Amino acid sequence: MSVFISRGYDEHEAVLFFKDRETGLKAIIAVHDTTLGPSLGGTRMWPYENDDEALEDVLRLSQGMTYKSALAGLKLGGGKSVIIGNSRTDKSEALFEAFGRAVDSLNGQYIAAEDVGIQVADLEIARRITPYISGISEGNVGNPSPATAWGVFNGLKAAAKYRLDKEDLTGVKVAVQGLGQVGYGLCTHLKEAGADLIVSDIVDQSINKAVQELGATAVSSDDIARQDVDIFAPCALGAVLNDETIPHLKASVIAGAANNQLAEPRHGLALMDRHILYAPDYAINAGGIIVISHEGPDFDRTAAMREVAGIHDTLLNIFKRAEREKLPTGEVADRIALERIHAAREAKKQSPEKIKLTG
Ligand code: NAD
């Protein structure tokens, strides 16, 4: 793969490759942008078919983190890392120590957290080697998923207010795809708010739990996107908004946690053409990164969760601007993020030292 011309490269500040012969570690750390602060993003462990696939994934994901943190107003940049390997069979203490050394070599330019295939226990091993690890129990943040679910719930309420003119979710029908850590948490908040739940998962146990505990109605995974509901909340897979699903959507709002919900950017326009309000994924699912940004010895969960609830207003601003400028909501989110990064770059150029010298 030619790195510099790949779509995901997008002017990454640094892309580092690590191979440790003794432990078998093969990892890539991508630092996309540190204009707003150190780059923070999860570590994914995945048995990639080849190195190109791993590289493409890490580049795309780290770029996404830059936009997510900028839009959430955090003093963080975007980065990500991948460990090439099978998370069930290839983990060892030595491997995560070697990964800790790799992270440490960037001197805080990159801060790791959990992602697919990585548990808190793995990062706790790396934390023995380097301080540049977040999302672990030290500092009391722990699992960020409940914060993500709280953010999605608040974002969904903003969308219901904007498009359905409903401040109160009583009787509002919501179809939730995926009852994992975030999806189930979202369902709990929705149930408390009086919404009617229609759910799907590929694991029967999760479905039975939602039916019994939350009074949800279960449907098959193939049918969830075409339910006659007010809101569709994708909380499982990416690329769920595509040429096949969009023509059949009956919901007038899409508001869920899944990353990369649009199969391609043009699908944002397709939703707009059908007058379906889309809550951009990285705007609505930023709750986890927001609490992680509060991590430290003075961690205050109440203050962090209050900031997560601010996703409500972030989304309202996106919806209003999208309507004003006749643009898809996802494009507006990108523009706001880029405007913040460019403004910070300009401010850096006008640093006090420079002003003193020139003035
Ligand atoms: P999870 O693995 O806990 O849950 C995913 C759920 O989706 C599982 O219950 C799984 O069985 C189900 N699922 C898989 N394929 C399905 C299908 N075809 N139809 C219906 N259900 C299906 O993951 P999670 O942490 O809850 O994350 C959910 C989504 O939100 C992911 O896309 C993730 O990238 C995104 N996200 C999560 C967080 C977080 O803090 N956990 C933060 C930001 C974004």
Tab-separated table of C-alpha atoms and ligand atoms in Angstrom:
chain	number	residue	atom	x	y	z
A	1	MET	CA	0.000	0.000	0.000
A	2	SER	CA	1.285	3.448	-0.862
A	3	VAL	CA	0.879	5.293	2.420
A	4	PHE	CA	1.187	8.908	1.326
A	5	ILE	CA	-1.493	8.702	-1.361
A	6	SER	CA	-3.944	6.516	0.541
A	7	ARG	CA	-7.302	8.119	1.379
A	8	GLY	CA	-6.837	7.465	5.065
A	9	TYR	CA	-3.391	9.078	5.153
A	10	ASP	CA	-4.893	12.580	5.154
A	11	GLU	CA	-1.734	14.311	6.365
A	12	HIS	CA	-1.081	12.103	9.398
A	13	GLU	CA	1.611	13.623	11.600
A	14	ALA	CA	3.241	10.256	12.250
A	15	VAL	CA	2.691	6.571	11.508
A	16	LEU	CA	4.937	4.197	13.459
A	17	PHE	CA	5.474	0.483	12.981
A	18	PHE	CA	6.607	-1.722	15.871
A	19	LYS	CA	7.859	-5.277	15.731
A	20	ASP	CA	9.171	-7.043	18.807
A	21	ARG	CA	10.886	-10.303	17.989
A	22	GLU	CA	10.785	-11.746	21.506
A	23	THR	CA	7.073	-11.250	22.200
A	24	GLY	CA	5.741	-11.385	18.632
A	25	LEU	CA	4.228	-7.900	18.919
A	26	LYS	CA	3.303	-6.380	15.568
A	27	ALA	CA	1.665	-3.011	16.034
A	28	ILE	CA	1.047	0.267	14.230
A	29	ILE	CA	0.452	3.570	16.006
A	30	ALA	CA	-1.031	6.378	13.912
A	31	VAL	CA	-0.952	9.963	15.156
A	32	HIS	CA	-3.275	11.933	12.929
A	33	ASP	CA	-3.363	15.406	14.441
A	34	THR	CA	-2.158	16.952	17.705
A	35	THR	CA	-3.215	20.568	17.088
A	36	LEU	CA	-5.761	20.502	19.916
A	37	GLY	CA	-3.790	18.259	22.284
A	38	PRO	CA	-2.155	14.821	22.551
A	39	SER	CA	-3.685	12.246	20.245
A	40	LEU	CA	-5.975	9.833	22.088
A	41	GLY	CA	-7.648	6.754	20.657
A	42	GLY	CA	-8.247	3.104	21.326
A	43	THR	CA	-6.030	0.129	20.619
A	44	ARG	CA	-7.625	-2.521	18.441
A	45	MET	CA	-6.407	-6.124	18.409
A	46	TRP	CA	-7.522	-7.922	15.277
A	47	PRO	CA	-6.251	-10.802	13.097
A	48	TYR	CA	-5.879	-8.670	9.957
A	49	GLU	CA	-5.457	-10.648	6.735
A	50	ASN	CA	-2.374	-8.580	5.860
A	51	ASP	CA	-0.424	-5.503	6.934
A	52	ASP	CA	-2.118	-3.230	4.388
A	53	GLU	CA	-5.492	-3.969	5.922
A	54	ALA	CA	-4.150	-3.115	9.380
A	55	LEU	CA	-2.580	0.092	8.098
A	56	GLU	CA	-5.747	1.202	6.339
A	57	ASP	CA	-7.811	0.537	9.471
A	58	VAL	CA	-5.513	2.453	11.804
A	59	LEU	CA	-5.268	5.453	9.453
A	60	ARG	CA	-9.037	5.694	9.019
A	61	LEU	CA	-9.726	5.280	12.729
A	62	SER	CA	-7.143	7.822	13.916
A	63	GLN	CA	-8.451	10.419	11.465
A	64	GLY	CA	-11.948	9.792	12.867
A	65	MET	CA	-10.694	10.419	16.407
A	66	THR	CA	-9.386	13.867	15.410
A	67	TYR	CA	-12.859	14.871	14.223
A	68	LYS	CA	-14.636	13.281	17.204
A	69	SER	CA	-12.532	15.057	19.847
A	70	ALA	CA	-12.577	18.390	18.025
A	71	LEU	CA	-16.346	18.308	17.647
A	72	ALA	CA	-16.786	17.396	21.312
A	73	GLY	CA	-14.711	20.480	22.205
A	74	LEU	CA	-11.945	18.438	23.873
A	75	LYS	CA	-8.300	19.438	24.163
A	76	LEU	CA	-7.304	16.212	22.460
A	77	GLY	CA	-6.043	15.243	19.050
A	78	GLY	CA	-6.697	12.062	17.074
A	79	GLY	CA	-4.715	8.852	17.119
A	80	LYS	CA	-5.249	5.117	17.157
A	81	SER	CA	-3.253	1.921	17.334
A	82	VAL	CA	-3.665	-1.629	16.117
A	83	ILE	CA	-2.042	-4.828	17.295
A	84	ILE	CA	-2.019	-7.460	14.564
A	85	GLY	CA	-3.087	-10.720	16.207
A	86	ASN	CA	-5.886	-12.848	17.539
A	87	SER	CA	-7.230	-11.448	20.806
A	88	ARG	CA	-8.284	-14.923	21.986
A	89	THR	CA	-5.043	-16.777	21.354
A	90	ASP	CA	-2.160	-14.297	20.970
A	91	LYS	CA	-2.306	-12.280	24.190
A	92	SER	CA	0.455	-12.448	26.785
A	93	GLU	CA	1.790	-10.269	29.553
A	94	ALA	CA	5.040	-9.786	27.649
A	95	LEU	CA	3.135	-8.678	24.538
A	96	PHE	CA	1.359	-5.878	26.407
A	97	GLU	CA	4.595	-4.835	28.106
A	98	ALA	CA	6.157	-4.536	24.653
A	99	PHE	CA	3.116	-2.557	23.519
A	100	GLY	CA	3.570	-0.292	26.572
A	101	ARG	CA	7.177	0.359	25.451
A	102	ALA	CA	5.954	1.236	21.962
A	103	VAL	CA	3.407	3.732	23.337
A	104	ASP	CA	5.987	5.153	25.742
A	105	SER	CA	8.423	5.849	22.909
A	106	LEU	CA	6.072	8.584	21.654
A	107	ASN	CA	6.461	10.516	24.930
A	108	GLY	CA	2.756	11.278	25.321
A	109	GLN	CA	2.081	12.276	21.728
A	110	TYR	CA	-0.254	9.248	21.680
A	111	ILE	CA	-2.441	7.999	24.568
A	112	ALA	CA	-3.978	4.526	24.245
A	113	ALA	CA	-7.408	3.295	25.431
A	114	GLU	CA	-9.577	0.181	24.854
A	115	ASP	CA	-11.060	-0.776	21.529
A	116	VAL	CA	-12.188	-4.023	19.895
A	117	GLY	CA	-10.295	-7.041	21.284
A	118	ILE	CA	-8.682	-5.135	24.164
A	119	GLN	CA	-9.702	-5.375	27.816
A	120	VAL	CA	-8.942	-3.128	30.779
A	121	ALA	CA	-6.650	-5.901	32.135
A	122	ASP	CA	-4.482	-5.762	28.967
A	123	LEU	CA	-3.954	-2.024	29.248
A	124	GLU	CA	-3.230	-2.304	32.943
A	125	ILE	CA	-0.153	-4.364	31.959
A	126	ALA	CA	0.931	-1.675	29.477
A	127	ARG	CA	0.326	0.957	32.177
A	128	ARG	CA	3.135	-0.566	34.255
A	129	ILE	CA	5.506	0.543	31.498
A	130	THR	CA	4.010	3.866	30.412
A	131	PRO	CA	1.752	6.556	31.913
A	132	TYR	CA	0.225	7.200	28.480
A	133	ILE	CA	-2.720	4.832	28.915
A	134	SER	CA	-6.324	5.879	29.645
A	135	GLY	CA	-9.663	4.146	30.200
A	136	ILE	CA	-8.351	1.885	32.949
A	137	SER	CA	-9.647	1.605	36.500
A	138	GLU	CA	-6.928	3.846	37.917
A	139	GLY	CA	-8.395	7.372	37.947
A	140	ASN	CA	-11.856	5.800	38.373
A	141	VAL	CA	-13.156	6.103	34.809
A	142	GLY	CA	-13.351	2.386	34.089
A	143	ASN	CA	-15.547	1.173	31.222
A	144	PRO	CA	-16.649	4.176	29.109
A	145	SER	CA	-19.723	2.408	27.618
A	146	PRO	CA	-22.293	3.717	30.166
A	147	ALA	CA	-21.153	7.258	29.338
A	148	THR	CA	-21.482	6.514	25.626
A	149	ALA	CA	-25.036	5.244	26.201
A	150	TRP	CA	-25.895	8.376	28.215
A	151	GLY	CA	-24.558	10.578	25.418
A	152	VAL	CA	-26.519	8.683	22.762
A	153	PHE	CA	-29.688	9.014	24.851
A	154	ASN	CA	-29.189	12.794	25.146
A	155	GLY	CA	-28.416	13.105	21.437
A	156	LEU	CA	-31.473	11.048	20.555
A	157	LYS	CA	-33.616	13.394	22.669
A	158	ALA	CA	-32.214	16.384	20.744
A	159	ALA	CA	-33.152	14.704	17.456
A	160	ALA	CA	-36.662	13.859	18.744
A	161	LYS	CA	-37.145	17.476	19.777
A	162	TYR	CA	-35.864	18.842	16.454
A	163	ARG	CA	-37.584	16.529	13.998
A	164	LEU	CA	-40.552	15.077	15.916
A	165	ASP	CA	-41.218	18.147	18.075
A	166	LYS	CA	-41.196	15.878	21.141
A	167	GLU	CA	-39.579	16.942	24.400
A	168	ASP	CA	-41.056	13.870	26.064
A	169	LEU	CA	-40.279	10.373	24.742
A	170	THR	CA	-43.423	8.774	26.173
A	171	GLY	CA	-44.905	6.545	23.483
A	172	VAL	CA	-42.150	7.357	20.966
A	173	LYS	CA	-41.237	4.178	19.064
A	174	VAL	CA	-37.527	3.390	18.907
A	175	ALA	CA	-35.919	0.458	17.078
A	176	VAL	CA	-32.546	-0.456	18.601
A	177	GLN	CA	-30.157	-2.681	16.634
A	178	GLY	CA	-27.623	-4.364	18.940
A	179	LEU	CA	-28.054	-4.923	22.681
A	180	GLY	CA	-24.410	-4.797	23.718
A	181	GLN	CA	-22.774	-2.550	26.280
A	182	VAL	CA	-24.073	0.650	24.697
A	183	GLY	CA	-27.299	-0.574	23.063
A	184	TYR	CA	-28.642	-2.161	26.235
A	185	GLY	CA	-27.698	0.919	28.306
A	186	LEU	CA	-29.517	3.115	25.790
A	187	CYS	CA	-32.609	0.869	26.002
A	188	THR	CA	-32.626	1.236	29.796
A	189	HIS	CA	-32.647	5.048	29.529
A	190	LEU	CA	-35.324	4.918	26.821
A	191	LYS	CA	-37.524	2.623	28.903
A	192	GLU	CA	-37.244	4.996	31.874
A	193	ALA	CA	-38.250	7.854	29.568
A	194	GLY	CA	-41.396	5.954	28.473
A	195	ALA	CA	-40.366	5.013	24.920
A	196	ASP	CA	-41.678	1.857	23.182
A	197	LEU	CA	-38.776	-0.450	22.330
A	198	ILE	CA	-38.318	-2.724	19.331
A	199	VAL	CA	-35.000	-4.546	19.447
A	200	SER	CA	-32.742	-6.982	17.612
A	201	ASP	CA	-29.513	-8.799	18.357
A	202	ILE	CA	-27.804	-11.913	17.071
A	203	VAL	CA	-27.520	-13.268	20.625
A	204	ASP	CA	-30.785	-14.767	21.948
A	205	GLN	CA	-29.812	-14.215	25.571
A	206	SER	CA	-29.575	-10.442	25.042
A	207	ILE	CA	-32.943	-10.362	23.290
A	208	ASN	CA	-34.652	-12.372	26.052
A	209	LYS	CA	-33.232	-10.032	28.680
A	210	ALA	CA	-34.573	-6.937	26.863
A	211	VAL	CA	-37.984	-8.551	26.417
A	212	GLN	CA	-38.239	-9.650	30.048
A	213	GLU	CA	-36.629	-6.684	31.814
A	214	LEU	CA	-37.635	-3.821	29.532
A	215	GLY	CA	-40.843	-5.091	27.890
A	216	ALA	CA	-39.214	-4.733	24.454
A	217	THR	CA	-40.596	-6.342	21.289
A	218	ALA	CA	-38.016	-8.492	19.483
A	219	VAL	CA	-37.629	-8.625	15.692
A	220	SER	CA	-35.063	-10.292	13.448
A	221	SER	CA	-31.787	-8.532	12.639
A	222	ASP	CA	-32.782	-8.407	8.966
A	223	ASP	CA	-36.001	-6.536	9.735
A	224	ILE	CA	-34.919	-4.024	12.369
A	225	ALA	CA	-34.042	-1.216	9.917
A	226	ARG	CA	-37.443	-1.358	8.211
A	227	GLN	CA	-39.629	-1.152	11.322
A	228	ASP	CA	-42.472	1.359	11.410
A	229	VAL	CA	-40.923	3.484	14.164
A	230	ASP	CA	-40.117	7.134	14.876
A	231	ILE	CA	-36.416	6.558	15.552
A	232	PHE	CA	-33.891	3.953	14.412
A	233	ALA	CA	-30.860	3.535	16.697
A	234	PRO	CA	-28.045	1.456	15.115
A	235	CYS	CA	-25.894	0.218	18.019
A	236	ALA	CA	-24.136	-2.773	16.451
A	237	LEU	CA	-22.499	-2.566	13.060
A	238	GLY	CA	-21.057	0.012	10.725
A	239	ALA	CA	-22.311	0.670	7.158
A	240	VAL	CA	-25.911	-0.032	8.179
A	241	LEU	CA	-27.167	3.010	6.234
A	242	ASN	CA	-26.666	1.932	2.649
A	243	ASP	CA	-28.338	1.529	-0.757
A	244	GLU	CA	-30.330	-1.459	0.485
A	245	THR	CA	-31.601	-0.096	3.802
A	246	ILE	CA	-32.206	3.618	3.103
A	247	PRO	CA	-35.145	3.193	0.674
A	248	HIS	CA	-36.947	1.008	3.264
A	249	LEU	CA	-36.432	3.150	6.358
A	250	LYS	CA	-39.687	4.291	7.943
A	251	ALA	CA	-38.079	6.136	10.855
A	252	SER	CA	-37.707	9.903	10.470
A	253	VAL	CA	-34.697	10.026	12.818
A	254	ILE	CA	-31.479	7.955	12.930
A	255	ALA	CA	-29.712	8.265	16.286
A	256	GLY	CA	-27.479	5.434	17.476
A	257	ALA	CA	-24.031	4.544	18.793
A	258	ALA	CA	-22.472	2.489	16.000
A	259	ASN	CA	-19.347	3.872	14.358
A	260	ASN	CA	-19.277	4.574	10.595
A	261	GLN	CA	-23.020	4.118	10.091
A	262	LEU	CA	-23.018	5.591	6.570
A	263	ALA	CA	-21.718	3.009	4.084
A	264	GLU	CA	-20.373	5.926	2.018
A	265	PRO	CA	-20.505	9.716	2.518
A	266	ARG	CA	-23.123	10.002	-0.271
A	267	HIS	CA	-25.579	8.120	1.946
A	268	GLY	CA	-25.768	11.204	4.171
A	269	LEU	CA	-27.218	13.050	1.190
A	270	ALA	CA	-29.590	10.156	0.461
A	271	LEU	CA	-30.983	10.439	3.999
A	272	MET	CA	-31.361	14.196	3.651
A	273	ASP	CA	-33.238	13.709	0.359
A	274	ARG	CA	-35.671	11.420	2.181
A	275	HIS	CA	-36.056	14.038	4.958
A	276	ILE	CA	-34.599	11.624	7.519
A	277	LEU	CA	-32.641	13.388	10.267
A	278	TYR	CA	-29.272	11.699	10.841
A	279	ALA	CA	-27.386	12.296	14.102
A	280	PRO	CA	-23.751	12.002	12.921
A	281	ASP	CA	-22.230	8.925	14.579
A	282	TYR	CA	-19.071	10.478	15.941
A	283	ALA	CA	-21.058	13.398	17.402
A	284	ILE	CA	-23.646	11.289	19.217
A	285	ASN	CA	-21.280	8.518	20.408
A	286	ALA	CA	-18.616	10.811	21.941
A	287	GLY	CA	-19.683	10.170	25.571
A	288	GLY	CA	-16.883	7.665	26.191
A	289	ILE	CA	-14.083	9.938	25.001
A	290	ILE	CA	-15.581	12.852	26.950
A	291	VAL	CA	-15.372	10.974	30.289
A	292	ILE	CA	-11.915	9.677	29.414
A	293	SER	CA	-10.800	13.287	28.864
A	294	HIS	CA	-11.719	13.919	32.527
A	295	GLU	CA	-9.522	11.073	33.737
A	296	GLY	CA	-7.026	11.802	36.508
A	297	PRO	CA	-6.662	11.912	40.274
A	298	ASP	CA	-9.432	14.559	40.606
A	299	PHE	CA	-11.901	12.648	38.414
A	300	ASP	CA	-15.443	13.920	39.052
A	301	ARG	CA	-18.007	11.596	37.471
A	302	THR	CA	-20.931	13.990	37.940
A	303	ALA	CA	-19.110	16.797	36.122
A	304	ALA	CA	-18.013	14.394	33.369
A	305	MET	CA	-21.549	13.078	32.830
A	306	ARG	CA	-22.878	16.653	32.742
A	307	GLU	CA	-20.478	17.358	29.905
A	308	VAL	CA	-21.603	14.162	28.153
A	309	ALA	CA	-25.206	15.430	28.314
A	310	GLY	CA	-23.961	18.463	26.335
A	311	ILE	CA	-24.085	16.182	23.260
A	312	HIS	CA	-27.764	17.250	23.193
A	313	ASP	CA	-26.855	20.864	22.371
A	314	THR	CA	-23.958	19.910	20.087
A	315	LEU	CA	-26.444	17.989	17.968
A	316	LEU	CA	-29.087	20.730	18.002
A	317	ASN	CA	-26.452	23.140	16.648
A	318	ILE	CA	-25.513	20.677	13.900
A	319	PHE	CA	-29.172	20.161	12.921
A	320	LYS	CA	-29.873	23.904	12.772
A	321	ARG	CA	-26.769	24.682	10.727
A	322	ALA	CA	-27.443	21.771	8.358
A	323	GLU	CA	-30.928	23.106	7.692
A	324	ARG	CA	-29.664	26.665	7.239
A	325	GLU	CA	-26.870	25.664	4.863
A	326	LYS	CA	-28.858	22.861	3.172
A	327	LEU	CA	-26.120	20.332	3.878
A	328	PRO	CA	-26.125	16.766	5.210
A	329	THR	CA	-25.645	16.738	9.001
A	330	GLY	CA	-22.463	14.650	8.724
A	331	GLU	CA	-20.852	17.242	6.490
A	332	VAL	CA	-21.735	19.991	8.962
A	333	ALA	CA	-20.148	17.991	11.812
A	334	ASP	CA	-16.944	17.648	9.726
A	335	ARG	CA	-16.919	21.369	8.992
A	336	ILE	CA	-17.314	22.344	12.666
A	337	ALA	CA	-14.471	20.001	13.662
A	338	LEU	CA	-12.175	21.363	10.931
A	339	GLU	CA	-13.027	24.968	11.793
A	340	ARG	CA	-11.932	24.332	15.398
A	341	ILE	CA	-8.669	22.725	14.311
A	342	HIS	CA	-7.887	25.533	11.857
A	343	ALA	CA	-8.706	28.181	14.480
A	344	ALA	CA	-6.343	26.480	16.958
A	345	ARG	CA	-3.602	26.343	14.296
A	346	GLU	CA	-4.014	30.062	13.617
A	347	ALA	CA	-3.949	30.841	17.343
A	348	LYS	CA	-0.720	28.855	17.663
A	349	LYS	CA	0.816	30.870	14.847
A	350	GLN	CA	-0.095	34.028	16.757
A	351	SER	CA	1.606	32.729	19.896
A	352	PRO	CA	2.523	35.361	22.548
A	353	GLU	CA	6.261	35.043	21.734
A	354	LYS	CA	5.597	35.838	18.114
A	355	ILE	CA	3.328	38.762	18.898
A	356	LYS	CA	6.030	40.154	21.172
A	357	LEU	CA	8.707	39.773	18.518
A	358	THR	CA	6.677	41.290	15.726
A	359	GLY	CA	4.758	43.815	17.792
B	1	NAD	P1	-20.790	-4.631	21.976
B	1	NAD	O1	-19.871	-5.578	21.296
B	1	NAD	O2	-20.908	-4.666	23.470
B	1	NAD	O3	-22.277	-4.795	21.404
B	1	NAD	C1	-22.597	-5.013	20.075
B	1	NAD	C2	-23.891	-5.815	20.063
B	1	NAD	O4	-24.362	-5.899	18.735
B	1	NAD	C3	-23.712	-7.246	20.578
B	1	NAD	O5	-24.726	-7.549	21.513
B	1	NAD	C4	-23.856	-8.084	19.299
B	1	NAD	O6	-24.384	-9.362	19.542
B	1	NAD	C5	-24.808	-7.239	18.491
B	1	NAD	N1	-24.790	-7.488	17.053
B	1	NAD	C6	-23.752	-7.840	16.254
B	1	NAD	N2	-24.180	-7.979	14.981
B	1	NAD	C7	-25.508	-7.713	14.977
B	1	NAD	C8	-26.508	-7.691	13.975
B	1	NAD	N3	-26.250	-8.025	12.704
B	1	NAD	N4	-27.769	-7.348	14.334
B	1	NAD	C9	-28.080	-7.043	15.620
B	1	NAD	N5	-27.178	-7.072	16.607
B	1	NAD	C10	-25.908	-7.385	16.293
B	1	NAD	O7	-20.359	-3.177	21.462
B	1	NAD	P2	-20.671	-1.778	22.135
B	1	NAD	O8	-19.517	-1.384	22.972
B	1	NAD	O9	-22.047	-1.781	22.694
B	1	NAD	O10	-20.640	-0.829	20.850
B	1	NAD	C11	-21.705	-0.790	19.931
B	1	NAD	C12	-21.360	0.145	18.788
B	1	NAD	O11	-21.077	1.447	19.289
B	1	NAD	C13	-20.104	-0.279	18.006
B	1	NAD	O12	-20.275	0.081	16.655
B	1	NAD	C14	-19.019	0.575	18.634
B	1	NAD	O13	-17.951	0.795	17.731
B	1	NAD	C15	-19.781	1.862	18.907
B	1	NAD	N6	-19.185	2.661	19.981
B	1	NAD	C16	-19.038	2.146	21.228
B	1	NAD	C17	-18.486	2.927	22.245
B	1	NAD	C18	-18.320	2.415	23.649
B	1	NAD	O14	-18.048	3.215	24.562
B	1	NAD	N7	-18.488	1.128	23.883
B	1	NAD	C19	-18.079	4.252	21.962
B	1	NAD	C20	-18.268	4.754	20.678
B	1	NAD	C21	-18.819	3.942	19.693
